[in-house]
CSV table of C-alpha atoms in Angstrom, one decimal:
chain,number,residue,atom,x,y,z
G,1,UNK,CA,5.6,-96.5,-40.4
G,2,UNK,CA,4.4,-94.7,-37.2
G,3,UNK,CA,2.2,-96.6,-34.8
G,4,UNK,CA,-0.7,-95.3,-32.7
G,5,UNK,CA,-1.8,-97.2,-29.6
G,6,UNK,CA,-5.1,-96.7,-27.7
G,7,UNK,CA,-4.2,-96.4,-24.0
G,8,UNK,CA,-7.3,-95.4,-22.2
G,9,UNK,CA,-11.0,-94.8,-22.8
G,10,UNK,CA,-10.9,-91.1,-22.1
G,11,UNK,CA,-12.1,-88.9,-24.9
G,12,UNK,CA,-9.3,-86.7,-26.2
G,13,UNK,CA,-9.5,-83.0,-25.1
G,14,UNK,CA,-8.4,-80.1,-27.3
G,15,UNK,CA,-5.3,-78.0,-26.4
G,16,UNK,CA,-6.4,-74.6,-25.1
G,17,UNK,CA,-3.2,-72.5,-25.0
G,18,UNK,CA,-2.7,-69.8,-27.6
G,19,UNK,CA,-0.8,-70.4,-30.8
G,20,UNK,CA,2.5,-68.4,-31.4
G,21,UNK,CA,2.7,-67.0,-34.9
G,22,UNK,CA,6.3,-65.7,-34.9
G,23,UNK,CA,9.6,-66.9,-33.5
G,24,UNK,CA,10.2,-63.8,-31.5
G,25,UNK,CA,6.7,-64.2,-30.0
G,26,UNK,CA,7.3,-67.8,-29.0
G,27,UNK,CA,10.7,-67.0,-27.6
G,28,UNK,CA,9.6,-64.0,-25.6
G,29,UNK,CA,6.5,-65.9,-24.2
G,30,UNK,CA,8.5,-68.9,-23.2
G,31,UNK,CA,11.3,-66.9,-21.5
G,32,UNK,CA,9.2,-64.4,-19.7
G,33,UNK,CA,10.0,-66.0,-16.3
G,34,UNK,CA,13.6,-66.9,-17.1
G,35,UNK,CA,16.1,-64.3,-15.7
G,36,UNK,CA,18.8,-65.4,-18.1
G,37,UNK,CA,16.9,-63.8,-21.0
G,38,UNK,CA,16.0,-60.5,-19.3
G,39,UNK,CA,18.8,-58.8,-21.3
G,40,UNK,CA,18.1,-60.2,-24.7
G,41,UNK,CA,17.0,-57.9,-27.5
G,42,UNK,CA,15.7,-59.9,-30.4
G,43,UNK,CA,16.0,-63.2,-32.3
G,44,UNK,CA,18.5,-63.2,-35.2
G,45,UNK,CA,18.2,-66.8,-36.3
G,46,UNK,CA,16.0,-69.7,-35.4
G,47,UNK,CA,15.3,-73.2,-36.6
G,48,UNK,CA,11.5,-73.0,-36.6
G,49,UNK,CA,10.3,-72.2,-40.1
G,50,UNK,CA,7.5,-69.7,-40.7
G,51,UNK,CA,5.3,-72.5,-41.9
G,52,UNK,CA,5.7,-74.2,-38.5
G,53,UNK,CA,4.2,-71.2,-36.8
G,54,UNK,CA,1.6,-70.2,-39.3
G,55,UNK,CA,-0.1,-73.5,-40.0
G,56,UNK,CA,-3.4,-73.3,-38.1
G,57,UNK,CA,-3.9,-77.1,-38.4
G,58,UNK,CA,-0.4,-77.9,-37.1
G,59,UNK,CA,0.5,-75.1,-34.8
G,60,UNK,CA,3.2,-74.4,-32.2
G,61,UNK,CA,2.3,-73.3,-28.7
G,62,UNK,CA,4.5,-72.5,-25.7
G,63,UNK,CA,3.5,-74.6,-22.6
G,64,UNK,CA,2.5,-72.8,-19.4
G,65,UNK,CA,5.8,-73.8,-17.9
G,66,UNK,CA,7.9,-71.8,-20.4
G,67,UNK,CA,11.2,-73.5,-21.4
G,68,UNK,CA,11.2,-76.6,-19.3
G,69,UNK,CA,11.5,-80.2,-20.5
G,70,UNK,CA,8.8,-80.5,-23.1
G,71,UNK,CA,8.9,-84.2,-23.1
G,72,UNK,CA,7.9,-84.2,-19.5
G,73,UNK,CA,5.4,-81.4,-20.1
G,74,UNK,CA,3.8,-83.2,-23.0
G,75,UNK,CA,3.5,-86.5,-21.1
G,76,UNK,CA,2.2,-84.8,-17.9
G,77,UNK,CA,-0.3,-82.6,-19.7
G,78,UNK,CA,-1.6,-85.6,-21.8
G,79,UNK,CA,-2.0,-87.7,-18.6
G,80,UNK,CA,-3.8,-85.0,-16.6
G,81,UNK,CA,-5.8,-83.3,-19.3
G,82,UNK,CA,-6.5,-86.2,-21.7
G,83,UNK,CA,-4.6,-85.0,-24.8
G,84,UNK,CA,-3.3,-87.5,-27.3
G,85,UNK,CA,0.5,-87.9,-27.1
G,86,UNK,CA,3.0,-88.2,-30.0
G,87,UNK,CA,6.8,-88.7,-29.7
G,88,UNK,CA,9.6,-88.5,-32.1
G,89,UNK,CA,12.7,-90.6,-31.3
G,90,UNK,CA,14.7,-87.4,-31.7
G,91,UNK,CA,12.9,-85.8,-28.8
G,92,UNK,CA,13.4,-88.8,-26.5
G,93,UNK,CA,17.1,-88.7,-27.5
G,94,UNK,CA,17.3,-85.0,-26.7
G,95,UNK,CA,16.0,-85.7,-23.2
G,96,UNK,CA,18.7,-88.4,-22.7
G,97,UNK,CA,21.5,-86.2,-24.1
G,98,UNK,CA,20.4,-83.3,-21.9
G,99,UNK,CA,20.9,-85.4,-18.8
G,100,UNK,CA,24.3,-86.5,-20.0
G,101,UNK,CA,25.2,-82.9,-20.7
G,102,UNK,CA,24.8,-82.1,-17.0
G,103,UNK,CA,27.1,-85.0,-16.1
G,104,UNK,CA,29.7,-84.1,-18.7
G,105,UNK,CA,29.9,-80.4,-17.7
G,106,UNK,CA,30.4,-81.4,-14.1
G,107,UNK,CA,33.0,-84.1,-14.8
G,108,UNK,CA,34.8,-82.8,-17.9
G,109,UNK,CA,38.1,-82.6,-15.9
G,110,UNK,CA,38.0,-86.4,-15.7
G,111,UNK,CA,36.9,-87.0,-19.3
G,112,UNK,CA,40.0,-85.6,-21.0
G,113,UNK,CA,40.1,-88.6,-23.4
G,114,UNK,CA,36.7,-87.6,-24.7
G,115,UNK,CA,36.3,-83.8,-24.4
G,116,UNK,CA,38.5,-80.7,-24.6
G,117,UNK,CA,37.6,-78.0,-22.2
G,118,UNK,CA,36.8,-74.8,-24.2
G,119,UNK,CA,38.6,-71.5,-23.6
G,120,UNK,CA,37.4,-68.6,-21.6
G,121,UNK,CA,33.6,-68.9,-21.4
G,122,UNK,CA,31.7,-66.3,-23.3
G,123,UNK,CA,34.7,-65.2,-25.4
G,124,UNK,CA,34.1,-67.3,-28.4
G,125,UNK,CA,34.1,-65.1,-31.5
G,126,UNK,CA,32.2,-65.7,-34.7
G,127,UNK,CA,32.4,-63.7,-37.9
G,128,UNK,CA,29.0,-62.4,-38.9
G,129,UNK,CA,30.0,-62.2,-42.6
G,130,UNK,CA,31.1,-65.8,-42.8
G,131,UNK,CA,29.0,-67.4,-45.7
G,132,UNK,CA,28.9,-70.8,-44.0
G,133,UNK,CA,25.3,-71.6,-42.8
G,134,UNK,CA,24.8,-70.7,-39.1
G,135,UNK,CA,23.8,-74.2,-38.1
G,136,UNK,CA,26.9,-75.7,-39.7
G,137,UNK,CA,29.1,-73.2,-37.9
G,138,UNK,CA,27.6,-73.9,-34.6
G,139,UNK,CA,28.0,-77.7,-35.0
G,140,UNK,CA,31.6,-77.3,-36.0
G,141,UNK,CA,32.3,-75.1,-32.9
G,142,UNK,CA,30.5,-77.4,-30.5
G,143,UNK,CA,31.8,-80.7,-31.9
G,144,UNK,CA,35.3,-79.3,-31.8
G,145,UNK,CA,35.2,-80.0,-28.1
G,146,UNK,CA,34.8,-83.7,-28.7
G,147,UNK,CA,38.0,-85.6,-29.1
G,148,UNK,CA,36.6,-89.1,-29.9
G,149,UNK,CA,35.0,-89.1,-33.4
G,150,UNK,CA,33.0,-92.2,-32.4
G,151,UNK,CA,31.4,-90.2,-29.6
G,152,UNK,CA,30.6,-87.4,-32.0
G,153,UNK,CA,28.8,-89.9,-34.3
G,154,UNK,CA,27.0,-91.4,-31.3
G,155,UNK,CA,25.6,-88.0,-30.2
G,156,UNK,CA,24.4,-87.0,-33.6
G,157,UNK,CA,20.8,-88.3,-34.4
G,158,UNK,CA,20.3,-90.2,-37.6
G,159,UNK,CA,16.7,-91.3,-37.4
G,160,UNK,CA,14.3,-91.2,-40.3
G,161,UNK,CA,12.5,-88.4,-38.5
G,162,UNK,CA,15.7,-86.3,-38.0
G,163,UNK,CA,15.9,-82.9,-39.7
G,164,UNK,CA,18.8,-80.6,-40.5
G,165,UNK,CA,18.5,-78.7,-37.2
G,166,UNK,CA,18.5,-81.8,-34.9
G,167,UNK,CA,22.3,-82.2,-35.0
G,168,UNK,CA,22.7,-78.6,-33.7
G,169,UNK,CA,20.3,-79.3,-30.8
G,170,UNK,CA,22.0,-82.6,-29.9
G,171,UNK,CA,25.5,-81.0,-30.0
G,172,UNK,CA,24.3,-78.1,-27.8
G,173,UNK,CA,22.8,-80.3,-25.2
G,174,UNK,CA,26.0,-82.2,-24.6
G,175,UNK,CA,28.7,-79.7,-25.5
G,176,UNK,CA,27.1,-76.4,-25.0
G,177,UNK,CA,27.0,-76.7,-21.2
G,178,UNK,CA,30.8,-76.9,-21.2
G,179,UNK,CA,30.6,-73.2,-21.9
G,180,UNK,CA,28.1,-72.3,-19.2
G,181,UNK,CA,29.1,-70.5,-16.1
G,182,UNK,CA,26.9,-72.2,-13.6
G,183,UNK,CA,24.3,-69.5,-13.6
G,184,UNK,CA,22.4,-70.3,-16.8
G,185,UNK,CA,20.4,-73.3,-15.8
G,186,UNK,CA,16.7,-72.5,-15.4
G,187,UNK,CA,15.5,-74.7,-12.5
G,188,UNK,CA,12.1,-76.3,-12.5
G,189,UNK,CA,11.5,-74.6,-9.1
G,190,UNK,CA,11.2,-71.3,-11.0
G,191,UNK,CA,8.2,-72.6,-12.9
G,192,UNK,CA,4.6,-72.3,-11.8
G,193,UNK,CA,3.2,-75.3,-9.9
G,194,UNK,CA,1.2,-77.9,-11.8
G,195,UNK,CA,-2.4,-77.6,-10.8
G,196,UNK,CA,-4.2,-80.9,-10.4
G,197,UNK,CA,-7.8,-80.9,-11.5
G,198,UNK,CA,-10.4,-82.3,-9.1
G,199,UNK,CA,-11.7,-84.9,-9.1
G,200,UNK,CA,-8.7,-86.9,-10.3
G,201,UNK,CA,-9.4,-88.9,-13.4
G,202,UNK,CA,-6.1,-89.3,-15.3
G,203,UNK,CA,-5.3,-91.1,-18.5
G,204,UNK,CA,-3.7,-90.6,-21.9
G,205,UNK,CA,-6.2,-91.4,-24.7
G,206,UNK,CA,-3.5,-92.6,-27.2
G,207,UNK,CA,0.2,-92.6,-27.9
G,208,UNK,CA,1.8,-92.2,-31.3
G,209,UNK,CA,5.4,-93.2,-31.9
G,210,UNK,CA,6.7,-91.3,-35.0
G,211,UNK,CA,9.1,-92.8,-37.5
G,212,UNK,CA,9.7,-96.5,-38.0
G,213,UNK,CA,10.3,-99.4,-35.7
G,214,UNK,CA,14.0,-99.3,-36.8
G,215,UNK,CA,14.3,-95.8,-35.4
G,216,UNK,CA,13.3,-97.0,-32.0
G,217,UNK,CA,15.7,-100.0,-32.3
G,218,UNK,CA,18.5,-97.5,-33.1
G,219,UNK,CA,17.6,-95.4,-30.1
G,220,UNK,CA,17.7,-98.5,-27.8
G,221,UNK,CA,21.0,-99.6,-29.5
G,222,UNK,CA,22.6,-96.2,-28.8
G,223,UNK,CA,21.7,-96.1,-25.2
G,224,UNK,CA,23.0,-99.7,-24.7
G,225,UNK,CA,26.4,-98.6,-26.1
G,226,UNK,CA,26.9,-95.7,-23.7
G,227,UNK,CA,29.3,-97.9,-21.6
G,228,UNK,CA,31.7,-97.7,-24.6
G,229,UNK,CA,32.4,-94.1,-23.7
G,230,UNK,CA,31.5,-93.5,-20.0
G,231,UNK,CA,31.5,-95.6,-16.8
G,232,UNK,CA,29.9,-95.3,-13.4
G,233,UNK,CA,26.7,-93.3,-13.0
G,234,UNK,CA,26.1,-92.9,-16.8
G,235,UNK,CA,26.0,-96.7,-17.1
G,236,UNK,CA,23.4,-96.8,-14.3
G,237,UNK,CA,21.4,-94.2,-16.1
G,238,UNK,CA,21.5,-96.3,-19.3
G,239,UNK,CA,20.6,-99.5,-17.4
G,240,UNK,CA,17.5,-97.8,-16.1
G,241,UNK,CA,16.5,-96.7,-19.6
G,242,UNK,CA,17.0,-100.0,-21.4
G,243,UNK,CA,13.9,-101.8,-20.2
G,244,UNK,CA,11.8,-98.8,-21.2
G,245,UNK,CA,13.3,-98.3,-24.6
G,246,UNK,CA,13.1,-102.1,-25.3
G,247,UNK,CA,9.3,-101.8,-24.8
G,248,UNK,CA,9.2,-98.8,-27.1
G,249,UNK,CA,10.4,-101.2,-29.8
G,250,UNK,CA,8.1,-104.0,-28.7
G,251,UNK,CA,5.1,-101.6,-28.9
G,252,UNK,CA,5.3,-102.2,-32.7
G,253,UNK,CA,4.9,-106.0,-32.2
G,254,UNK,CA,3.3,-106.7,-28.8
G,255,UNK,CA,0.9,-109.6,-29.2
G,256,UNK,CA,-2.0,-108.1,-27.2
G,257,UNK,CA,-3.4,-104.6,-26.8
G,258,UNK,CA,-3.4,-105.3,-23.0
G,259,UNK,CA,0.4,-105.6,-22.9
G,260,UNK,CA,0.7,-102.3,-24.8
G,261,UNK,CA,-1.8,-100.5,-22.5
G,262,UNK,CA,-0.2,-101.8,-19.3
G,263,UNK,CA,3.2,-100.4,-20.2
G,264,UNK,CA,2.1,-97.0,-21.4
G,265,UNK,CA,-0.4,-96.6,-18.6
G,266,UNK,CA,2.5,-97.1,-16.2
G,267,UNK,CA,4.5,-94.3,-17.9
G,268,UNK,CA,3.5,-91.7,-15.3
G,269,UNK,CA,1.7,-91.3,-12.1
G,270,UNK,CA,0.9,-87.8,-10.7
G,271,UNK,CA,0.4,-87.4,-6.9
G,272,UNK,CA,-0.3,-84.2,-5.0
G,273,UNK,CA,2.3,-83.3,-2.4
G,274,UNK,CA,1.1,-81.7,0.8
G,275,UNK,CA,-1.5,-79.7,-1.0
G,276,UNK,CA,0.9,-77.0,-2.2
G,277,UNK,CA,0.2,-77.4,-5.9
G,278,UNK,CA,3.4,-79.2,-6.6
G,279,UNK,CA,3.3,-82.9,-7.6
G,280,UNK,CA,5.3,-86.0,-7.2
G,281,UNK,CA,5.9,-88.2,-10.3
G,282,UNK,CA,6.0,-92.0,-10.3
G,283,UNK,CA,6.3,-94.5,-13.1
G,284,UNK,CA,9.0,-95.2,-15.5
G,285,UNK,CA,9.2,-91.6,-16.7
G,286,UNK,CA,11.4,-90.8,-13.7
G,287,UNK,CA,14.2,-92.8,-15.3
G,288,UNK,CA,14.8,-89.9,-17.7
G,289,UNK,CA,15.8,-87.7,-14.7
G,290,UNK,CA,19.1,-88.9,-13.2
G,291,UNK,CA,21.1,-85.7,-12.6
G,292,UNK,CA,20.2,-82.2,-11.6
G,293,UNK,CA,21.6,-79.1,-13.3
G,294,UNK,CA,24.8,-79.3,-11.1
G,295,UNK,CA,25.5,-82.9,-12.3
G,296,UNK,CA,24.5,-84.3,-8.9
G,297,UNK,CA,22.5,-87.5,-8.8
G,298,UNK,CA,18.8,-87.0,-8.0
G,299,UNK,CA,17.8,-88.7,-4.8
G,300,UNK,CA,14.4,-90.3,-5.5
G,301,UNK,CA,11.9,-91.5,-3.0
G,302,UNK,CA,12.3,-95.3,-2.5
G,303,UNK,CA,9.0,-96.2,-1.1
G,304,UNK,CA,6.5,-97.9,-3.5
G,305,UNK,CA,8.8,-97.7,-6.5
G,306,UNK,CA,7.5,-98.7,-10.0
G,307,UNK,CA,9.4,-101.9,-11.0
G,308,UNK,CA,10.1,-103.0,-14.6
G,309,UNK,CA,12.3,-106.0,-15.4
G,310,UNK,CA,13.4,-106.0,-11.7
G,311,UNK,CA,14.6,-102.3,-12.1
G,312,UNK,CA,13.1,-100.0,-9.5
G,313,UNK,CA,12.1,-96.5,-10.5
G,314,UNK,CA,11.7,-94.2,-7.5
G,315,UNK,CA,9.3,-91.3,-7.2
G,316,UNK,CA,10.6,-87.7,-7.6
G,317,UNK,CA,9.3,-84.3,-6.8
G,318,UNK,CA,8.5,-81.9,-9.6
G,319,UNK,CA,11.1,-79.4,-8.3
G,320,UNK,CA,13.9,-81.9,-8.6
G,321,UNK,CA,13.7,-81.6,-12.4
G,322,UNK,CA,16.0,-79.2,-14.3
G,323,UNK,CA,15.5,-77.4,-17.5
G,324,UNK,CA,16.5,-79.6,-20.5
G,325,UNK,CA,17.9,-76.7,-22.6
G,326,UNK,CA,21.4,-75.4,-23.0
G,327,UNK,CA,22.8,-71.9,-23.8
G,328,UNK,CA,26.1,-70.7,-25.2
G,329,UNK,CA,27.3,-67.1,-25.0
G,330,UNK,CA,29.2,-65.9,-28.1
G,331,UNK,CA,30.5,-62.6,-29.5
G,332,UNK,CA,29.9,-61.7,-33.1
G,333,UNK,CA,32.3,-59.6,-35.1
G,334,UNK,CA,30.6,-57.3,-37.6
G,335,UNK,CA,32.8,-55.8,-40.3
G,336,UNK,CA,31.6,-53.1,-42.7
G,337,UNK,CA,34.3,-52.9,-45.3
G,338,UNK,CA,32.5,-50.1,-47.2
G,339,UNK,CA,32.6,-47.7,-44.3
G,340,UNK,CA,35.6,-49.2,-42.7
G,341,UNK,CA,33.9,-49.9,-39.4
G,342,UNK,CA,33.6,-52.9,-37.2
G,343,UNK,CA,32.0,-53.8,-33.9
G,344,UNK,CA,31.5,-56.7,-31.6
G,345,UNK,CA,28.0,-57.7,-30.3
G,346,UNK,CA,27.3,-60.3,-27.6
G,347,UNK,CA,24.7,-62.9,-28.3
G,348,UNK,CA,23.3,-66.2,-26.9
G,349,UNK,CA,22.8,-69.5,-28.7
G,350,UNK,CA,20.0,-71.4,-27.2
G,351,UNK,CA,18.9,-75.0,-28.0
G,352,UNK,CA,16.7,-77.6,-26.5
G,353,UNK,CA,13.1,-78.5,-25.9
G,354,UNK,CA,11.1,-75.3,-26.7
G,355,UNK,CA,7.4,-75.8,-27.3
G,356,UNK,CA,4.4,-78.0,-27.9
G,357,UNK,CA,3.2,-78.9,-31.4
G,358,UNK,CA,-0.5,-79.3,-31.6
G,359,UNK,CA,-1.9,-81.6,-34.4
G,360,UNK,CA,-4.9,-83.6,-35.3
G,361,UNK,CA,-8.1,-82.0,-34.2
G,362,UNK,CA,-6.0,-79.8,-31.8
G,363,UNK,CA,-6.1,-82.7,-29.4
G,364,UNK,CA,-2.7,-84.3,-30.0
G,365,UNK,CA,0.4,-82.8,-28.5
G,366,UNK,CA,4.1,-83.5,-28.9
G,367,UNK,CA,7.3,-81.9,-27.7
G,368,UNK,CA,9.3,-79.7,-30.1
G,369,UNK,CA,12.9,-78.8,-29.8
G,370,UNK,CA,14.6,-75.8,-31.5
G,371,UNK,CA,17.6,-73.5,-31.5
G,372,UNK,CA,17.8,-69.7,-31.6
G,373,UNK,CA,20.5,-67.1,-31.9
G,374,UNK,CA,19.5,-64.1,-29.7
G,375,UNK,CA,21.2,-60.7,-29.5
G,376,UNK,CA,22.0,-59.5,-26.0
G,377,UNK,CA,21.1,-56.0,-24.9
G,378,UNK,CA,24.1,-53.6,-25.0
G,379,UNK,CA,25.2,-52.8,-21.4
G,380,UNK,CA,25.2,-49.2,-20.3
G,381,UNK,CA,28.6,-47.7,-21.1
G,382,UNK,CA,29.9,-50.6,-23.1
G,383,UNK,CA,31.8,-49.8,-26.2
G,384,UNK,CA,31.6,-52.5,-28.8
G,385,UNK,CA,32.2,-50.3,-31.8
G,386,UNK,CA,36.0,-50.5,-32.4
G,387,UNK,CA,36.0,-47.2,-34.2
G,388,UNK,CA,34.0,-45.1,-31.8
């Protein structure tokens, strides 16, 4: 059963950004500042159901940052603007997998026992007329790069909150980046700065952990077993997460409200940096950012770190964060047997944190991940029709 914890005495504030009522509207709004999607035409498939976007009492909204890391966005917005916060174990898992995806893509040459390097990037062909559900086809293609079946199972979420699309998202975040060409990562520096309201009066009214206590135990158990597959920096990453995830579990049974409040109040600190509108994060939230988009370890500020179970968590600048999503270029083969015509069309699979779900009295927010298949605009002079 989910648990809700009162963290501060702030009255919850309603979310003010507009609701998106269609998938293409959400996708276009969230990618308007992302150059990677300047040449996309329209959404073919998506994991968000019409009901997700049309329910006024439970609506989906793009954050002001566009496609970023919606777990960070939800936590930051809740802390600064006093929204209630809710988290699914799946969304926390996606944030962890996204970080590992950066490491895997950079070091795949040394991980030959775990991953197969895909062929020419962007040349993967899929048959449009294949009756297999698109989500299943995508999972099969991505997980085909994983050699170790135990790792495949470890990546795939199996929480009580997991839906049929979450396996696609998890696979994309780890394996999809093996196909990327190094120019598809949307850096946090391309986002608009976070504006800090004055006077400062931060605090999250409440935190809700979705699912059951056993889901959060499973999340902790998965992270603690990362060393069965990877060594070195990934183990350091896991070691920094374990004290935090242990307290996620203990939140269901902590003996005093004070113990709960102390931990969740220490989740994030927001500090203005030189008056330029950007901020510096402190608190245990920084443990979820270990690598940048190039798979390089993020150098955090060591002065005045937050310490939990003797593990220090350094401060980090907003611009050090990287987008948590992944994209995969593919080419679709269309075959019209009636008119004996066929053509090839380029597209992009996209998956990862996508938006904010607003619930309750429009004062509770939580991150939402999704996947899309988006057609690319035909280049000038390109000839994809094989019979033209």
